[in-house]
Short mmCIF file of C-alpha atoms and ligand atoms in Angstrom, two decimals:
data_model
loop_
_atom_site.label_atom_id
_atom_site.label_comp_id
_atom_site.label_asym_id
_atom_site.label_seq_id
_atom_site.Cartn_x
_atom_site.Cartn_y
_atom_site.Cartn_z
CA MET A 25 11.18 7.09 -21.10
CA SER A 26 11.22 7.77 -24.84
CA GLY A 27 8.09 6.73 -26.71
CA GLN A 28 5.94 7.41 -23.65
CA ILE A 29 2.19 7.14 -24.23
CA THR A 30 0.15 9.92 -22.69
CA ALA A 31 -2.41 8.96 -20.06
CA GLU A 32 -5.14 10.20 -22.41
CA GLU A 33 -3.90 8.07 -25.32
CA PHE A 34 -3.76 5.03 -23.08
CA THR A 35 -7.26 5.42 -21.59
CA ASP A 36 -8.74 6.18 -25.02
CA ALA A 37 -7.08 3.07 -26.45
CA LEU A 38 -8.56 0.90 -23.68
CA ARG A 39 -12.00 2.38 -24.32
CA ALA A 40 -11.62 1.79 -28.06
CA HIS A 41 -10.63 -1.79 -27.20
CA GLY A 42 -14.06 -2.11 -25.57
CA VAL A 43 -13.25 -1.59 -21.86
CA ARG A 44 -16.26 -0.03 -20.11
CA SER A 45 -15.39 -0.38 -16.42
CA VAL A 46 -12.11 -0.32 -14.53
CA THR A 47 -11.17 -1.39 -11.04
CA GLY A 48 -7.93 -2.06 -9.17
CA VAL A 49 -5.51 -0.80 -6.54
CA PRO A 50 -3.42 2.21 -7.56
CA CYS A 51 0.25 2.35 -8.50
CA GLY A 52 2.05 5.68 -8.92
CA HIS A 53 3.04 4.57 -12.43
CA LEU A 54 -0.62 4.28 -13.46
CA ALA A 55 -1.70 7.51 -11.76
CA GLY A 56 -2.59 9.19 -15.07
CA PRO A 57 -5.04 6.59 -16.45
CA TRP A 58 -6.44 5.99 -12.93
CA ALA A 59 -7.37 9.68 -12.59
CA LEU A 60 -8.89 9.82 -16.07
CA PHE A 61 -11.04 6.71 -15.61
CA ASP A 62 -12.05 7.96 -12.16
CA GLY A 63 -12.93 11.43 -13.48
CA ALA A 64 -15.13 9.82 -16.13
CA GLY A 65 -16.99 7.73 -13.53
CA GLU A 66 -15.63 4.49 -14.99
CA LEU A 67 -13.55 3.39 -11.99
CA THR A 68 -14.43 1.40 -8.87
CA PRO A 69 -11.53 1.25 -6.38
CA ALA A 70 -11.11 -2.24 -4.91
CA ALA A 71 -9.76 -3.11 -1.48
CA SER A 72 -7.20 -5.54 -2.90
CA GLU A 73 -6.00 -6.77 -6.27
CA GLY A 74 -7.71 -10.12 -5.72
CA ALA A 75 -11.01 -8.37 -5.03
CA ALA A 76 -10.43 -6.21 -8.11
CA LEU A 77 -10.07 -9.27 -10.30
CA ALA A 78 -13.27 -10.70 -8.86
CA VAL A 79 -15.17 -7.41 -9.35
CA ALA A 80 -14.00 -7.38 -12.97
CA ALA A 81 -15.07 -11.02 -13.33
CA GLY A 82 -18.53 -10.01 -12.11
CA TRP A 83 -18.70 -7.29 -14.74
CA GLU A 84 -17.58 -9.71 -17.41
CA LEU A 85 -20.17 -12.29 -16.32
CA ALA A 86 -22.79 -9.55 -16.68
CA GLY A 87 -21.58 -8.77 -20.20
CA ARG A 88 -19.47 -5.70 -19.44
CA MET A 89 -15.89 -5.64 -20.69
CA SER A 90 -13.53 -4.61 -17.93
CA ALA A 91 -9.94 -4.03 -16.91
CA VAL A 92 -7.93 -4.16 -13.67
CA LEU A 93 -5.20 -1.60 -12.93
CA CYS A 94 -2.56 -2.65 -10.41
CA GLN A 95 1.15 -3.12 -9.74
CA ASN A 96 2.96 -6.44 -9.63
CA SER A 97 3.33 -6.26 -5.84
CA GLY A 98 -0.39 -7.07 -5.92
CA PHE A 99 0.14 -10.08 -8.17
CA GLY A 100 0.31 -12.29 -5.09
CA ASN A 101 -3.10 -10.99 -4.01
CA LEU A 102 -4.70 -11.87 -7.32
CA VAL A 103 -3.20 -15.28 -8.06
CA ASN A 104 -6.01 -17.09 -6.24
CA PRO A 105 -8.94 -15.62 -8.21
CA LEU A 106 -6.79 -15.80 -11.34
CA THR A 107 -6.23 -19.54 -11.00
CA SER A 108 -9.52 -20.60 -9.43
CA LEU A 109 -11.96 -18.16 -11.07
CA LEU A 110 -10.72 -16.60 -14.31
CA LEU A 111 -8.90 -19.63 -15.71
CA PRO A 112 -11.36 -22.47 -15.00
CA TYR A 113 -14.47 -20.41 -15.74
CA ARG A 114 -12.84 -18.78 -18.79
CA VAL A 115 -13.47 -15.18 -17.79
CA PRO A 116 -11.30 -12.94 -20.00
CA VAL A 117 -10.37 -9.91 -17.86
CA LEU A 118 -7.64 -7.53 -19.09
CA VAL A 119 -5.10 -6.81 -16.32
CA VAL A 120 -2.86 -3.75 -16.73
CA MET A 121 0.00 -4.33 -14.31
CA THR A 122 3.02 -2.11 -13.65
CA MET A 123 6.35 -3.86 -13.31
CA ARG A 124 8.22 -2.84 -10.15
CA GLY A 125 11.62 -4.40 -9.60
CA TRP A 126 11.98 -5.08 -13.32
CA PRO A 127 13.93 -5.34 -15.55
CA ASP A 128 16.74 -4.66 -13.05
CA PRO A 129 15.74 -5.28 -9.41
CA ALA A 130 18.72 -3.19 -8.27
CA GLU A 131 17.04 -0.16 -9.87
CA ASP A 132 14.05 -0.36 -7.54
CA GLU A 133 13.33 -0.75 -3.83
CA PRO A 134 14.27 -4.06 -2.14
CA GLN A 135 10.68 -5.18 -1.49
CA HIS A 136 10.09 -5.36 -5.25
CA ALA A 137 13.11 -7.50 -6.13
CA ALA A 138 11.66 -11.03 -5.82
CA MET A 139 8.38 -10.26 -7.57
CA GLY A 140 10.06 -8.10 -10.22
CA GLY A 141 12.38 -10.96 -11.10
CA SER A 142 9.63 -13.57 -11.30
CA THR A 143 6.40 -11.94 -12.57
CA VAL A 144 6.93 -12.99 -16.19
CA ALA A 145 8.01 -16.51 -15.21
CA LEU A 146 4.96 -16.88 -12.94
CA LEU A 147 2.62 -15.88 -15.76
CA GLU A 148 4.36 -18.35 -18.04
CA THR A 149 4.07 -21.11 -15.44
CA LEU A 150 0.35 -20.41 -15.18
CA ASP A 151 0.07 -20.28 -18.97
CA VAL A 152 -1.52 -16.83 -18.83
CA PRO A 153 -1.02 -14.76 -21.99
CA HIS A 154 0.88 -11.50 -21.45
CA THR A 155 3.06 -8.94 -23.17
CA VAL A 156 5.21 -6.01 -22.18
CA LEU A 157 4.00 -2.57 -23.26
CA TRP A 158 7.07 -1.65 -25.29
CA PRO A 159 7.24 1.89 -26.74
CA GLY A 160 5.04 2.24 -29.81
CA LYS A 161 3.50 -1.21 -29.33
CA LEU A 162 0.17 -0.49 -27.63
CA THR A 163 -1.97 -1.40 -30.65
CA GLU A 164 -0.06 -4.64 -31.12
CA ALA A 165 -0.42 -5.45 -27.41
CA LEU A 166 -4.17 -4.83 -27.43
CA ASP A 167 -4.51 -7.00 -30.54
CA ARG A 168 -2.93 -9.83 -28.56
CA ALA A 169 -5.31 -9.11 -25.68
CA ALA A 170 -8.22 -9.39 -28.14
CA GLU A 171 -6.92 -12.76 -29.35
CA ALA A 172 -6.73 -14.04 -25.77
CA ARG A 173 -10.22 -12.71 -25.11
CA ALA A 174 -11.59 -14.55 -28.12
CA GLN A 175 -10.32 -17.75 -26.47
CA GLY A 176 -11.90 -16.82 -23.13
CA ARG A 177 -8.50 -16.17 -21.54
CA PRO A 178 -7.37 -13.29 -19.32
CA PHE A 179 -4.49 -11.13 -20.57
CA PHE A 180 -1.78 -9.27 -18.68
CA LEU A 181 -0.40 -6.04 -20.16
CA LEU A 182 2.87 -5.46 -18.29
CA VAL A 183 3.76 -1.77 -17.97
CA PRO A 184 7.40 -0.74 -17.47
CA ARG A 185 8.22 2.30 -15.36
CA GLY A 186 7.57 5.52 -17.30
CA ALA A 187 5.72 3.85 -20.19
CA ILE A 188 2.53 5.83 -19.52
CA GLY A 189 2.43 9.56 -18.73
CA LYS A 190 0.92 11.17 -15.67
CA SER A 191 -2.14 13.38 -15.58
CA ALA A 192 -1.28 16.77 -14.08
CA GLY A 193 -2.81 17.71 -10.73
CA ALA A 194 -5.05 14.64 -10.65
CA TYR A 195 -6.06 14.76 -6.97
CA PRO A 196 -5.10 18.20 -5.64
CA ALA A 197 -4.72 18.55 -1.86
CA GLY A 198 -5.33 21.91 -0.24
CA ALA A 199 -2.88 23.52 2.18
CA PRO A 200 -3.17 21.96 5.66
CA ALA A 201 -5.32 24.01 8.02
CA ASP A 202 -3.83 24.84 11.45
CA ASP A 203 -6.46 22.97 13.45
CA ARG A 204 -6.51 19.90 11.22
CA LEU A 205 -4.47 16.79 11.73
CA THR A 206 -2.01 15.76 9.05
CA ARG A 207 0.25 12.73 8.62
CA PRO A 208 3.36 14.65 9.74
CA ARG A 209 1.57 16.04 12.82
CA ALA A 210 0.03 12.71 13.74
CA VAL A 211 3.17 10.63 13.29
CA SER A 212 5.44 13.14 14.97
CA ALA A 213 3.14 13.21 18.04
CA LEU A 214 2.94 9.40 18.15
CA MET A 215 6.70 8.95 17.88
CA ALA A 216 7.26 11.49 20.65
CA GLU A 217 5.07 9.46 23.02
CA LEU A 218 6.85 6.13 22.51
CA THR A 219 9.07 4.73 25.27
CA ASP A 220 9.75 0.99 25.07
CA GLU A 221 6.83 0.02 22.81
CA LEU A 222 7.42 -2.07 19.72
CA LEU A 223 6.22 -0.28 16.61
CA VAL A 224 5.32 -1.80 13.26
CA SER A 225 4.51 0.68 10.52
CA THR A 226 2.72 0.18 7.21
CA THR A 227 4.10 0.58 3.70
CA GLY A 228 4.35 3.95 1.99
CA TYR A 229 4.59 7.45 3.37
CA LEU A 230 3.65 6.45 6.94
CA SER A 231 6.77 4.32 7.40
CA ARG A 232 8.88 7.05 5.81
CA GLN A 233 7.36 9.59 8.21
CA ALA A 234 7.95 7.38 11.26
CA HIS A 235 11.57 6.88 10.20
CA HIS A 236 12.00 10.60 9.61
CA GLU A 237 10.48 11.59 12.95
CA ARG A 238 12.34 9.15 15.14
CA ASP A 239 14.33 6.18 13.94
CA ARG A 240 14.78 3.58 16.69
CA PRO A 241 15.63 -0.15 16.74
CA GLY A 242 12.15 -0.94 18.07
CA ASN A 243 10.58 0.37 14.84
CA PHE A 244 9.81 -2.25 12.20
CA TYR A 245 9.26 -0.38 8.95
CA MET A 246 7.27 -2.44 6.47
CA GLN A 247 7.88 -1.63 2.82
CA GLY A 248 5.48 -3.77 0.84
CA SER A 249 3.21 -6.45 2.39
CA MET A 250 0.47 -3.84 2.20
CA GLY A 251 -2.26 -4.41 4.78
CA HIS A 252 -0.28 -6.88 6.86
CA ALA A 253 1.29 -4.58 9.46
CA SER A 254 -1.60 -5.31 11.85
CA ALA A 255 -1.12 -9.07 11.47
CA VAL A 256 2.58 -8.69 12.27
CA GLY A 257 1.39 -6.66 15.25
CA ILE A 258 -0.74 -9.54 16.57
CA GLY A 259 2.23 -11.86 16.31
CA LEU A 260 4.42 -9.43 18.20
CA ALA A 261 1.83 -8.62 20.84
CA THR A 262 1.01 -12.24 21.62
CA ALA A 263 4.67 -13.32 21.62
CA ARG A 264 5.60 -10.45 23.96
CA PRO A 265 2.59 -9.93 26.25
CA ASP A 266 4.84 -7.93 28.61
CA ARG A 267 5.38 -5.24 25.99
CA ARG A 268 3.00 -2.83 24.25
CA THR A 269 2.90 -3.27 20.49
CA VAL A 270 1.80 -0.33 18.36
CA VAL A 271 0.69 -0.70 14.74
CA LEU A 272 0.81 2.42 12.55
CA ASP A 273 -1.55 1.81 9.63
CA GLY A 274 -3.13 3.63 6.69
CA ASP A 275 -6.81 3.48 5.76
CA GLY A 276 -6.04 1.85 2.39
CA ALA A 277 -3.83 -0.77 4.03
CA PHE A 278 -6.34 -1.42 6.84
CA LEU A 279 -9.14 -1.94 4.32
CA MET A 280 -7.01 -4.17 2.08
CA HIS A 281 -6.99 -6.91 4.73
CA LEU A 282 -9.89 -5.81 6.92
CA GLY A 283 -10.37 -9.37 8.15
CA THR A 284 -7.27 -9.01 10.30
CA GLY A 285 -9.24 -6.48 12.37
CA SER A 286 -11.56 -9.33 13.34
CA THR A 287 -8.56 -11.49 14.27
CA ILE A 288 -7.31 -8.65 16.46
CA GLY A 289 -10.71 -8.29 18.14
CA ALA A 290 -10.91 -12.03 18.74
CA SER A 291 -7.32 -12.17 20.02
CA GLY A 292 -8.21 -9.93 22.93
CA ALA A 293 -4.57 -8.77 22.94
CA GLY A 294 -4.61 -6.31 25.83
CA ASN A 295 -1.21 -4.91 24.83
CA LEU A 296 -2.00 -4.04 21.21
CA THR A 297 -2.65 -0.48 20.01
CA HIS A 298 -3.69 -0.05 16.39
CA VAL A 299 -3.39 3.52 15.12
CA VAL A 300 -4.98 4.15 11.72
CA VAL A 301 -4.14 7.38 9.92
CA ASP A 302 -7.15 7.94 7.68
CA ASN A 303 -6.47 10.52 4.98
CA GLY A 304 -9.26 9.18 2.77
CA CYS A 305 -6.81 8.24 0.05
CA TYR A 306 -3.82 6.23 -1.11
CA GLU A 307 -1.54 9.19 -0.50
CA SER A 308 1.66 7.29 -1.29
CA THR A 309 0.60 6.54 -4.87
CA GLY A 310 -0.95 9.90 -5.76
CA CYS A 311 -3.89 10.48 -3.38
CA GLN A 312 -6.41 8.34 -5.24
CA PRO A 313 -9.51 8.09 -2.98
CA THR A 314 -9.97 4.95 -0.89
CA THR A 315 -13.45 3.90 0.22
CA SER A 316 -12.93 5.13 3.79
CA GLY A 317 -15.00 8.28 3.14
CA GLY A 318 -18.23 6.89 4.49
CA LEU A 319 -16.63 4.65 7.10
CA ASP A 320 -17.73 4.88 10.74
CA TRP A 321 -14.47 3.96 12.49
CA ALA A 322 -16.01 3.90 15.95
CA ALA A 323 -18.73 1.47 14.84
CA LEU A 324 -16.25 -0.59 12.87
CA GLY A 325 -13.81 -0.88 15.76
CA ARG A 326 -16.53 -1.91 18.20
CA GLY A 327 -18.00 -4.34 15.68
CA LEU A 328 -14.62 -5.99 15.13
CA GLY A 329 -14.19 -6.47 18.86
CA TYR A 330 -11.52 -3.90 19.77
CA ARG A 331 -11.85 -3.33 23.52
CA THR A 332 -11.08 0.40 23.39
CA VAL A 333 -12.07 2.50 20.38
CA LEU A 334 -10.96 6.11 20.02
CA THR A 335 -11.22 8.64 17.22
CA CYS A 336 -9.60 12.03 16.74
CA ASP A 337 -9.79 14.69 14.04
CA ARG A 338 -8.54 17.81 15.83
CA ALA A 339 -4.90 18.71 16.42
CA GLU A 340 -5.64 19.93 19.95
CA ASP A 341 -7.01 16.51 21.03
CA LEU A 342 -4.19 14.46 19.56
CA THR A 343 -1.74 14.09 22.45
CA GLY A 344 -4.47 13.17 24.92
CA ARG A 345 -5.94 10.52 22.61
CA LEU A 346 -2.51 9.05 21.92
CA ARG A 347 -1.71 8.77 25.63
CA THR A 348 -5.00 7.00 26.25
CA ALA A 349 -4.43 4.72 23.26
CA LEU A 350 -0.98 3.73 24.51
CA THR A 351 -2.12 2.85 28.01
CA ALA A 352 -5.74 1.67 27.75
CA GLU A 353 -6.70 -2.00 27.84
CA GLY A 354 -6.34 -3.41 24.33
CA PRO A 355 -6.92 -4.22 21.67
CA VAL A 356 -7.15 -0.47 21.12
CA LEU A 357 -8.18 1.12 17.84
CA LEU A 358 -7.34 4.81 17.43
CA ALA A 359 -8.58 6.26 14.14
CA LEU A 360 -7.06 9.62 13.25
CA THR A 361 -8.81 11.56 10.51
CA VAL A 362 -6.17 13.64 8.74
CA GLN A 363 -5.85 15.98 5.81
CA PRO A 364 -3.57 14.67 3.01
CA THR A 365 -0.15 16.33 2.71
CA PRO A 366 1.33 14.69 -0.42
CA GLY A 367 3.95 17.43 -0.65
CA GLU A 368 5.77 16.20 2.47
CA VAL A 369 7.69 13.09 1.48
CA HIS A 370 10.75 11.67 3.23
CA PRO A 371 13.24 8.99 2.15
CA ARG A 372 12.41 5.35 2.74
CA ALA A 373 13.97 3.66 5.75
CA THR A 374 15.85 1.30 3.43
CA ALA A 375 17.64 4.27 1.87
CA SER A 376 19.85 4.27 4.98
CA THR A 377 19.23 0.89 6.66
CA GLY A 378 18.80 -2.34 4.70
CA PRO A 379 15.79 -4.60 5.36
CA VAL A 380 17.86 -7.35 7.00
CA GLN A 381 19.42 -4.78 9.29
CA ILE A 382 15.98 -3.34 10.14
CA ALA A 383 14.79 -6.86 11.05
CA GLU A 384 17.94 -7.75 13.02
CA ARG A 385 17.99 -4.69 15.19
CA PHE A 386 14.22 -4.98 15.72
CA ARG A 387 14.58 -8.61 16.80
CA THR A 388 17.18 -7.56 19.33
CA ALA A 389 14.84 -4.83 20.62
CA ALA A 390 11.85 -7.20 20.73
CA THR A 391 13.55 -10.13 22.41
CA GLY A 392 15.58 -8.19 24.95
CA ALA A 393 14.34 -6.95 28.28
CA PRO A 394 12.21 -3.83 27.96
CA ALA A 395 14.65 -0.92 27.85
CA ALA A 396 14.26 1.79 30.46
CA ALA A 397 14.15 4.24 27.61
CA GLY A 398 12.86 7.75 27.92
CA PRO A 399 10.69 9.53 25.40
CA ALA A 400 11.88 10.96 22.07
CA GLY A 401 15.50 12.00 21.93
CA THR A 402 16.61 10.35 25.17
CA ASP A 403 17.21 6.84 23.88
CA GLY A 404 19.99 7.86 21.54
CA SER A 405 18.30 5.91 18.78
CA ALA A 406 18.20 8.51 16.04
CA GLY A 407 20.14 7.31 13.02
CA THR A 408 20.84 3.94 14.64
CA ALA A 409 22.24 1.33 12.30
CA GLY A 410 23.06 -2.31 12.88
CA PRO A 411 26.57 -3.74 12.68
CA ALA A 412 28.44 -2.60 9.61
CA GLY A 413 28.15 -4.93 6.67
CA THR A 414 25.13 -6.94 7.89
CA ALA A 415 23.00 -5.65 5.06
CA GLY A 416 23.84 -2.78 2.81
CA PRO A 417 21.34 0.02 2.57
CA ALA A 418 19.44 0.27 -0.68
CA GLN A 419 20.19 3.16 -2.97
CA ASP A 420 17.83 6.08 -2.62
CA HIS A 421 17.49 6.63 -6.34
CA ALA A 422 13.72 6.52 -6.11
CA SER A 423 13.20 8.15 -2.75
CA ARG A 424 10.52 10.55 -3.98
CA GLU A 425 8.92 8.08 -6.30
CA ALA A 426 5.43 6.97 -5.38
CA PRO A 427 5.19 3.26 -4.41
C1 LIG B 1 -0.35 -5.32 -2.58
C2 LIG B 1 0.03 -3.92 -2.92
N1 LIG B 1 -0.76 -3.20 -3.73
C3 LIG B 1 -0.41 -1.92 -4.05
C4 LIG B 1 0.72 -1.36 -3.55
C5 LIG B 1 1.12 0.06 -3.92
N2 LIG B 1 0.98 0.95 -2.78
C6 LIG B 1 2.01 1.29 -1.97
S1 LIG B 1 1.60 2.34 -0.77
C7 LIG B 1 0.00 2.36 -1.30
C8 LIG B 1 -1.02 3.26 -0.65
C9 LIG B 1 -1.28 2.92 0.78
O1 LIG B 1 -2.42 3.63 1.17
P1 LIG B 1 -2.75 3.88 2.70
O2 LIG B 1 -2.59 2.63 3.46
O3 LIG B 1 -4.07 4.55 2.77
O4 LIG B 1 -1.60 4.85 3.18
P2 LIG B 1 -1.19 6.30 2.65
O5 LIG B 1 -0.40 6.08 1.41
O6 LIG B 1 -2.43 7.07 2.38
O7 LIG B 1 -0.38 6.87 3.75
C10 LIG B 1 -0.19 1.54 -2.40
C11 LIG B 1 -1.47 1.35 -3.11
C12 LIG B 1 1.52 -2.16 -2.70
N3 LIG B 1 2.65 -1.72 -2.15
N4 LIG B 1 1.15 -3.42 -2.40
#
């Protein structure tokens, strides 16, 4: 994008504006400023965009000027604290929000279309001041943010794709060691073990990996709805108690809606297996650290009420743990500690199969009698597509772009 601001210019401008602390949930398009604020010790990662807005409100209430970094897919998560905390209590947080699915939804992935087309209108409906970060207009935009602040109002700075530069090598990942688990190793082993289980996979690289390893009608790839794969899993597992449901989750997604873990524990769903691939970061948006570093998965799983709790961090133990996880009495939590491998990125499922088609063929798989399918490669499912014309696949113009 011409007129791009460097990540350094942007972070310095926010500091000059008075911002002292930053929180949020990462977006690949804000990877540069995120890394710079993080490196300077000014950033607190939040579990969700709503929590980020509330953290920032706390800072503001304690006299510290703050900003939230996020993408507009998280707008839905922050509307509640925006309308019931920031607006009525007049807490003037600055929100820097990237605009996915905008200005042309067809230029982005399908899960961004509805929000991309309505973000500006929603802000207008809520009477929340905002402006787009047009090239060369940062100073003007921050002046408008200052005006809103003087009135005790929050302000949204809307960032188009490519408006802010990246920061080179922000979170470097070392080469994967032979004995360590990685996302590709973990997902490939899981997919090889599946027979007639229903699988729901989380947004980002994990769904891409599952699709790459073994596409099958019984896979429901979620793009977007971050953190809700496990809730979909409860619905599936309780509606089809005769089938095993497997949820493939990331640590960032799991933590975003951690409360669902308690719902799973309370559900007692004996046929639910929840596999969390913990790489310690939001790998899909640039490997920004999550807060899973100090997490005790075994204690967490037991505390939430999962009946069987398993962990694994060594490649040699993987197949055994997966087999136990797929057959043990549920709810089962299997936490896999893996090394990030951001260099291995595959196309999104919707590059070849549209979302309606993914849902239709999954519904057929989920509502039919359990298929007497064999393990990987014997069910003829690779590359399966629904009936021609039911839903066109999205273009893969952004297949390597971070979510
Ligand atoms: C509500 C929401 N916020 C932010 C994003 C952007 N986003 C897409 S994937 C992703 C990272 C997911 O992290 P994790 O679950 O740990 O999986 P990993 O990428 O590490 O495989 C983020 C932040 C999103 N899609 N939705």
